[in-house]
């Protein structure tokens, strides 16, 4: 009897189109490939390390935000412990906001008043912009609040650090949930193209915007260490050893917009703005991640860019500081001056890692935004209270057209 072909049988999927000319580089940095690429490029042109730095870029940068992980010895150096009195003040602010009966977008310094804690949070905001660039607030009693109350407390406290609250997506969401969503959101069209929604390692990158806040609602069973690294420290190393790559980093790069219109954007990865070294990039925009491969209809990155991208990562890793999240911690970081990453992790039972992110800005303390980033920053922070959405449960960020990002 001959084999029958059922009507439900489908043809094998067509191979995904590739970005022609793209260097052999993936989302997960491969040190052997990096070393081989460097050796190849230096063999082709041994004068690369002797090239001058681009005009206006310093031989070395300094200040409190230029540090190495080994400079920090104890978490008491960056953890601010909230006292019982301060926690009581937070509860009174929560009750006050609730009494106003306003939508959550109206949470601000006035509607969430903190008579004594506000000045402390301002000093900590100064640490973000003029000091080491990060701190941890410990700890919010997560379990005593409903999810809605927690959102009010989190956004309320954070408004005293930076009153500008950025949009996380095209739908006005100001809260983003960082959690493994591969099972709960397996139906998502286009799949998951961002390591933030998996248990996978997230390589060094920056978010867009000035400040990032991450509230730990729950921690994982194993792994998931959060890593920070000073962009200035990484800059100094590259400027000293490979000034030619500083030129590469400050020139335009083709960022994949993953189906956006236009399909790619061009801007530098590195800026020297008003005395501040700023690195602003996400590796997946140059390599793709997971099911989101680099788009086929856009230019590839160059071999020099591939080398620079790996060098950023490996120096950031070398000079990084690892921070463990505790349930109830809020980690605040300056994303203009620090790179961040996350180790892979394992969830078990109730120990399911769940962070909630805000993007903030303190207009009075902020660094000058580099010109090529101004439009993005304007869009990010043009977010009137009535348009702000506070998703209380995890969802995947969407662009205005509905595509995932
Ligand atoms: Fe991030």
Coordinates of C-alpha atoms and ligand atoms in Angstrom, one line a residue:
X1 CA 0.0 0.0 0.0
X2 CA 1.4 3.4 -0.9
X3 CA 1.9 6.0 1.7
X4 CA -0.8 8.6 2.0
X5 CA -0.2 12.3 2.3
X6 CA -2.6 13.9 4.7
X7 CA -4.1 17.3 3.8
X8 CA -2.7 18.9 6.9
X9 CA 0.9 18.2 5.9
X10 CA 2.7 21.5 5.1
X11 CA 5.7 22.3 3.1
X12 CA 9.0 22.8 5.1
X13 CA 9.5 26.5 6.0
X14 CA 11.5 28.5 3.5
X15 CA 15.0 29.5 4.8
X16 CA 15.0 33.0 6.3
X17 CA 16.6 35.6 3.9
X18 CA 20.0 36.7 5.1
X19 CA 21.7 40.1 5.2
X20 CA 24.3 39.8 2.4
X21 CA 27.8 40.8 3.5
X22 CA 27.0 40.7 7.2
X23 CA 30.2 39.7 9.1
X24 CA 30.3 36.4 11.0
X25 CA 29.0 37.8 14.3
X26 CA 26.1 36.8 16.5
X27 CA 24.2 38.2 19.4
X28 CA 26.3 36.2 21.8
X29 CA 29.9 37.4 21.6
X30 CA 32.4 34.7 20.7
X31 CA 35.8 35.6 22.0
X32 CA 37.6 33.2 19.6
X33 CA 35.9 34.9 16.6
X34 CA 36.7 38.3 18.1
X35 CA 40.4 37.5 18.5
X36 CA 40.6 36.0 15.0
X37 CA 38.9 39.1 13.5
X38 CA 41.3 41.4 15.3
X39 CA 44.3 39.4 14.2
X40 CA 43.1 39.4 10.6
X41 CA 42.5 43.1 10.5
X42 CA 45.8 43.9 12.1
X43 CA 47.6 41.6 9.6
X44 CA 45.9 43.5 6.8
X45 CA 46.8 46.9 8.3
X46 CA 49.3 46.9 11.2
X47 CA 49.1 50.7 11.4
X48 CA 45.5 50.7 12.8
X49 CA 46.6 51.1 16.5
X50 CA 48.7 54.1 15.5
X51 CA 45.8 56.1 14.0
X52 CA 45.0 59.4 15.8
X53 CA 41.9 59.7 17.8
X54 CA 39.1 61.6 16.1
X55 CA 39.0 65.3 16.6
X56 CA 37.6 66.4 19.9
X57 CA 37.8 63.0 21.6
X58 CA 40.0 62.9 24.7
X59 CA 43.0 60.5 25.2
X60 CA 41.4 59.5 28.5
X61 CA 38.2 60.6 30.3
X62 CA 37.8 60.9 34.0
X63 CA 35.4 61.6 36.9
X64 CA 33.5 59.5 39.4
X65 CA 31.5 57.7 36.7
X66 CA 34.8 56.2 35.4
X67 CA 35.4 53.1 37.5
X68 CA 36.0 49.4 37.5
X69 CA 34.2 46.6 39.3
X70 CA 37.2 46.0 41.5
X71 CA 36.9 49.5 42.8
X72 CA 33.8 48.5 44.7
X73 CA 34.2 46.2 47.6
X74 CA 30.9 46.1 49.5
X75 CA 27.3 46.6 48.5
X76 CA 26.9 49.1 51.4
X77 CA 28.7 51.5 49.0
X78 CA 25.8 51.6 46.7
X79 CA 22.7 50.3 48.7
X80 CA 20.5 52.9 50.3
X81 CA 18.4 51.2 53.0
X82 CA 14.9 52.7 53.6
X83 CA 14.1 53.2 57.2
X84 CA 10.8 52.3 58.9
X85 CA 10.0 56.0 59.1
X86 CA 10.7 56.4 55.3
X87 CA 8.5 53.4 54.5
X88 CA 5.7 54.9 56.6
X89 CA 6.2 58.2 54.6
X90 CA 5.8 56.2 51.4
X91 CA 2.6 54.7 52.7
X92 CA 1.2 58.1 53.5
X93 CA 2.1 59.3 50.0
X94 CA 0.3 56.2 48.6
X95 CA -2.8 57.0 50.6
X96 CA -2.7 60.6 49.5
X97 CA -2.4 59.7 45.8
X98 CA -5.3 57.3 46.2
X99 CA -7.4 60.0 47.8
X100 CA -7.0 62.2 44.7
X101 CA -8.7 59.6 42.5
X102 CA -6.5 60.3 39.5
X103 CA -5.3 58.1 36.7
X104 CA -1.8 56.6 37.4
X105 CA -0.2 58.9 34.8
X106 CA -0.7 61.7 37.2
X107 CA 1.8 60.3 39.7
X108 CA 4.4 63.0 40.3
X109 CA 6.3 64.7 43.1
X110 CA 3.3 66.7 44.1
X111 CA 0.7 64.0 44.0
X112 CA 3.1 61.5 45.8
X113 CA 4.6 63.8 48.4
X114 CA 7.6 62.7 50.4
X115 CA 8.4 65.5 52.9
X116 CA 11.7 64.1 54.1
X117 CA 12.6 61.3 51.7
X118 CA 12.4 63.6 48.7
X119 CA 15.7 65.4 49.5
X120 CA 17.4 62.0 50.0
X121 CA 16.2 60.8 46.6
X122 CA 17.4 64.1 45.0
X123 CA 20.9 63.5 46.4
X124 CA 20.8 60.0 45.0
X125 CA 19.7 61.4 41.6
X126 CA 22.8 63.5 41.8
X127 CA 24.8 60.3 42.3
X128 CA 23.4 59.1 39.0
X129 CA 24.3 62.1 37.0
X130 CA 27.4 63.4 38.8
X131 CA 28.6 60.4 40.8
X132 CA 29.2 56.7 40.2
X133 CA 26.0 56.5 38.1
X134 CA 24.0 53.8 40.1
X135 CA 22.4 53.0 43.4
X136 CA 20.0 50.5 44.9
X137 CA 17.1 51.4 47.1
X138 CA 16.3 48.6 49.5
X139 CA 13.7 47.4 50.1
X140 CA 10.1 47.8 49.1
X141 CA 7.8 45.4 51.0
X142 CA 6.5 43.9 47.8
X143 CA 4.0 41.4 49.3
X144 CA 2.1 44.0 51.4
X145 CA 0.9 45.9 48.3
X146 CA -1.5 45.0 45.5
X147 CA 0.0 45.2 42.0
X148 CA -1.7 48.5 41.5
X149 CA -0.4 49.9 44.8
X150 CA 3.0 48.7 44.0
X151 CA 2.9 50.6 40.6
X152 CA 2.0 53.8 42.5
X153 CA 4.7 53.4 45.1
X154 CA 7.3 52.5 42.4
X155 CA 6.4 55.4 40.1
X156 CA 5.9 57.8 43.0
X157 CA 9.3 57.2 44.5
X158 CA 10.9 57.3 41.1
X159 CA 9.3 60.6 40.3
X160 CA 11.5 62.1 43.0
X161 CA 14.6 60.7 41.3
X162 CA 13.5 61.8 37.8
X163 CA 10.1 63.3 37.0
X164 CA 10.3 62.5 33.3
X165 CA 8.7 59.1 32.7
X166 CA 9.5 57.6 29.3
X167 CA 7.3 55.5 27.0
X168 CA 8.4 51.9 26.8
X169 CA 6.6 51.3 23.5
X170 CA 4.3 52.6 20.9
X171 CA 1.2 52.2 23.1
X172 CA 2.1 54.6 25.9
X173 CA 3.1 51.9 28.4
X174 CA 5.5 53.4 31.0
X175 CA 6.0 50.1 32.9
X176 CA 7.8 47.2 31.2
X177 CA 7.9 43.7 32.7
X178 CA 11.2 41.9 32.3
X179 CA 10.4 38.2 32.7
X180 CA 10.7 34.9 30.8
X181 CA 7.6 35.1 28.6
X182 CA 8.5 32.2 26.2
X183 CA 5.8 30.0 27.5
X184 CA 3.1 32.5 28.5
X185 CA 3.5 34.5 25.2
X186 CA 4.5 31.6 22.9
X187 CA 1.6 32.6 20.6
X188 CA 3.2 36.1 19.8
X189 CA 3.4 36.6 16.1
X190 CA 7.0 37.0 15.1
X191 CA 8.2 35.2 18.2
X192 CA 10.4 36.8 20.9
X193 CA 13.3 38.9 19.5
X194 CA 14.6 40.3 22.8
X195 CA 16.7 38.4 25.4
X196 CA 14.8 40.5 28.1
X197 CA 11.8 38.1 27.7
X198 CA 13.8 34.9 28.1
X199 CA 16.1 33.4 30.7
X200 CA 19.0 33.9 28.3
X201 CA 22.1 36.0 29.0
X202 CA 21.7 39.6 28.0
X203 CA 24.9 41.0 26.7
X204 CA 26.2 44.5 27.4
X205 CA 24.1 47.3 26.0
X206 CA 22.3 50.5 27.0
X207 CA 18.6 51.2 27.0
X208 CA 17.4 54.4 25.4
X209 CA 16.8 57.4 27.6
X210 CA 18.7 58.8 30.5
X211 CA 17.9 56.7 33.6
X212 CA 16.7 53.1 34.1
X213 CA 14.9 51.9 37.2
X214 CA 14.4 48.2 37.8
X215 CA 12.2 47.0 40.6
X216 CA 12.7 43.3 41.7
X217 CA 9.2 41.8 42.3
X218 CA 10.7 38.3 42.4
X219 CA 14.1 36.8 41.9
X220 CA 15.2 33.6 40.1
X221 CA 16.3 30.4 41.8
X222 CA 19.8 30.6 40.2
X223 CA 21.8 33.1 38.3
X224 CA 20.5 36.4 36.8
X225 CA 23.3 38.5 38.2
X226 CA 23.0 42.1 37.0
X227 CA 26.2 43.6 35.6
X228 CA 27.2 47.2 35.3
X229 CA 30.2 48.7 33.5
X230 CA 31.5 52.2 33.1
X231 CA 31.3 53.5 29.5
X232 CA 34.1 55.9 30.3
X233 CA 36.4 53.1 31.5
X234 CA 35.7 51.1 28.4
X235 CA 36.3 54.2 26.3
X236 CA 39.7 54.7 28.0
X237 CA 40.8 51.2 27.2
X238 CA 39.8 51.4 23.5
X239 CA 41.3 54.9 23.1
X240 CA 44.6 53.7 24.6
X241 CA 44.9 50.4 22.6
X242 CA 42.8 50.9 19.4
X243 CA 42.1 54.6 18.7
X244 CA 41.0 53.6 15.2
X245 CA 38.0 51.9 16.7
X246 CA 37.0 55.1 18.5
X247 CA 36.6 56.6 15.0
X248 CA 34.6 53.6 14.0
X249 CA 32.3 53.9 17.1
X250 CA 31.7 57.7 16.7
X251 CA 30.7 57.3 13.0
X252 CA 27.2 56.3 11.8
X253 CA 26.1 52.6 12.2
X254 CA 23.1 51.0 10.4
X255 CA 20.6 50.0 13.2
X256 CA 18.1 47.4 12.2
X257 CA 14.5 48.6 12.9
X258 CA 13.2 45.1 12.5
X259 CA 10.4 45.7 10.0
X260 CA 10.0 49.4 10.8
X261 CA 9.6 52.1 8.1
X262 CA 12.3 53.1 7.2
X263 CA 13.8 49.7 7.7
X264 CA 17.0 51.0 9.3
X265 CA 18.3 54.1 11.1
X266 CA 21.8 55.5 11.1
X267 CA 23.6 56.9 14.1
X268 CA 26.8 56.7 16.0
X269 CA 27.3 54.3 19.0
X270 CA 29.7 56.7 20.8
X271 CA 29.4 60.4 21.6
X272 CA 31.5 63.0 23.3
X273 CA 28.9 65.5 24.4
X274 CA 29.5 68.5 26.6
X275 CA 32.4 66.7 28.4
X276 CA 30.6 63.4 28.8
X277 CA 31.5 60.2 27.0
X278 CA 28.2 58.5 26.1
X279 CA 27.9 55.0 24.6
X280 CA 24.4 54.2 23.4
X281 CA 23.6 51.0 21.6
X282 CA 22.0 47.6 21.8
X283 CA 23.9 44.7 20.2
X284 CA 20.7 43.1 18.8
X285 CA 20.2 46.1 16.5
X286 CA 23.4 45.0 14.7
X287 CA 23.2 41.2 15.0
X288 CA 19.6 40.3 15.6
X289 CA 18.5 38.0 18.4
X290 CA 16.6 34.7 18.5
X291 CA 13.9 34.7 15.8
X292 CA 14.6 38.3 14.9
X293 CA 17.5 37.8 12.4
X294 CA 19.2 40.9 11.0
X295 CA 16.9 42.1 8.2
X296 CA 17.9 41.1 4.7
X297 CA 17.0 44.5 3.1
X298 CA 19.4 46.7 5.0
X299 CA 23.1 47.2 4.8
X300 CA 25.4 44.9 6.8
X301 CA 27.7 46.2 9.4
X302 CA 31.4 46.4 8.5
X303 CA 34.2 44.1 9.7
X304 CA 35.6 47.1 11.7
X305 CA 32.2 47.6 13.3
X306 CA 32.0 43.9 14.2
X307 CA 35.4 44.1 15.8
X308 CA 34.4 47.3 17.7
X309 CA 31.1 45.7 18.8
X310 CA 32.9 42.8 20.4
X311 CA 35.6 45.0 21.9
X312 CA 32.9 47.0 23.7
X313 CA 31.4 43.9 25.1
X314 CA 34.6 42.2 26.2
X315 CA 36.1 45.3 27.9
X316 CA 32.7 46.0 29.5
X317 CA 32.7 42.5 30.9
X318 CA 36.3 42.8 32.1
X319 CA 35.6 46.0 34.1
X320 CA 32.1 45.1 35.3
X321 CA 30.6 45.0 38.7
X322 CA 28.0 42.3 39.5
X323 CA 25.0 43.1 41.6
X324 CA 22.6 40.7 43.1
X325 CA 18.9 41.6 43.0
X326 CA 17.0 41.1 46.2
X327 CA 13.2 41.0 46.1
X328 CA 12.0 44.6 46.8
X329 CA 15.2 46.3 45.5
X330 CA 15.0 49.1 43.0
X331 CA 18.2 49.5 41.0
X332 CA 18.6 52.9 39.4
X333 CA 21.3 53.5 36.7
X334 CA 22.5 56.2 34.4
X335 CA 22.2 54.6 31.0
X336 CA 24.1 57.4 29.3
X337 CA 27.3 56.6 31.3
X338 CA 27.0 52.9 32.2
X339 CA 26.5 49.8 30.1
X340 CA 24.5 46.9 31.6
X341 CA 24.1 43.2 31.1
X342 CA 22.5 40.2 32.8
X343 CA 23.7 36.6 33.3
X344 CA 21.4 33.7 32.3
X345 CA 19.2 32.4 35.0
X346 CA 17.0 29.5 36.1
X347 CA 13.5 29.9 37.4
X348 CA 12.0 27.4 39.8
X349 CA 8.6 27.4 41.4
X350 CA 7.9 30.7 43.0
X351 CA 11.4 31.9 42.2
X352 CA 10.5 33.3 38.8
X353 CA 12.5 36.3 38.0
X354 CA 10.3 39.3 37.5
X355 CA 11.6 42.9 37.2
X356 CA 9.6 46.0 36.3
X357 CA 11.3 48.8 34.5
X358 CA 10.8 52.5 34.2
X359 CA 12.7 54.9 32.0
X360 CA 13.3 58.2 33.8
X361 CA 14.9 61.6 33.3
X362 CA 15.7 64.4 35.7
X363 CA 15.6 67.5 33.5
X364 CA 17.4 69.7 36.0
X365 CA 20.4 67.3 36.4
X366 CA 20.4 65.7 33.0
X367 CA 23.5 65.6 30.7
X368 CA 23.1 67.3 27.3
X369 CA 21.5 64.8 24.9
X370 CA 23.7 64.2 21.8
X371 CA 22.1 65.7 18.7
X372 CA 21.6 62.4 16.8
X373 CA 19.6 61.1 19.9
X374 CA 17.5 64.2 20.4
X375 CA 14.5 63.0 18.3
X376 CA 14.4 59.6 20.0
X377 CA 14.6 61.3 23.5
X378 CA 11.9 63.7 22.5
X379 CA 9.6 60.9 21.5
X380 CA 10.5 58.9 24.5
X381 CA 9.7 61.6 27.1
X382 CA 6.7 63.3 25.2
X383 CA 4.3 61.4 27.3
X384 CA 1.4 63.4 28.7
X385 CA -0.1 62.0 31.9
X386 CA -3.4 61.1 30.3
X387 CA -1.6 59.0 27.7
X388 CA 0.5 56.9 30.1
X389 CA -0.5 53.3 30.4
X390 CA 0.6 51.2 33.4
X391 CA 0.4 47.5 32.4
X392 CA 0.2 45.7 35.8
X393 CA 0.9 42.3 34.2
X394 CA 3.7 41.2 31.8
X395 CA 3.2 41.9 28.1
X396 CA 5.6 42.2 25.2
X397 CA 6.4 45.8 24.1
X398 CA 4.7 46.8 20.9
X399 CA 5.5 49.5 18.3
X400 CA 2.6 51.8 17.4
X401 CA 1.7 49.5 14.5
X402 CA 1.4 46.5 16.8
X403 CA 4.6 44.7 15.9
X404 CA 6.6 43.3 18.9
X405 CA 9.9 44.9 19.7
Ligands
LIG1 FE1 18.6 46.8 29.2

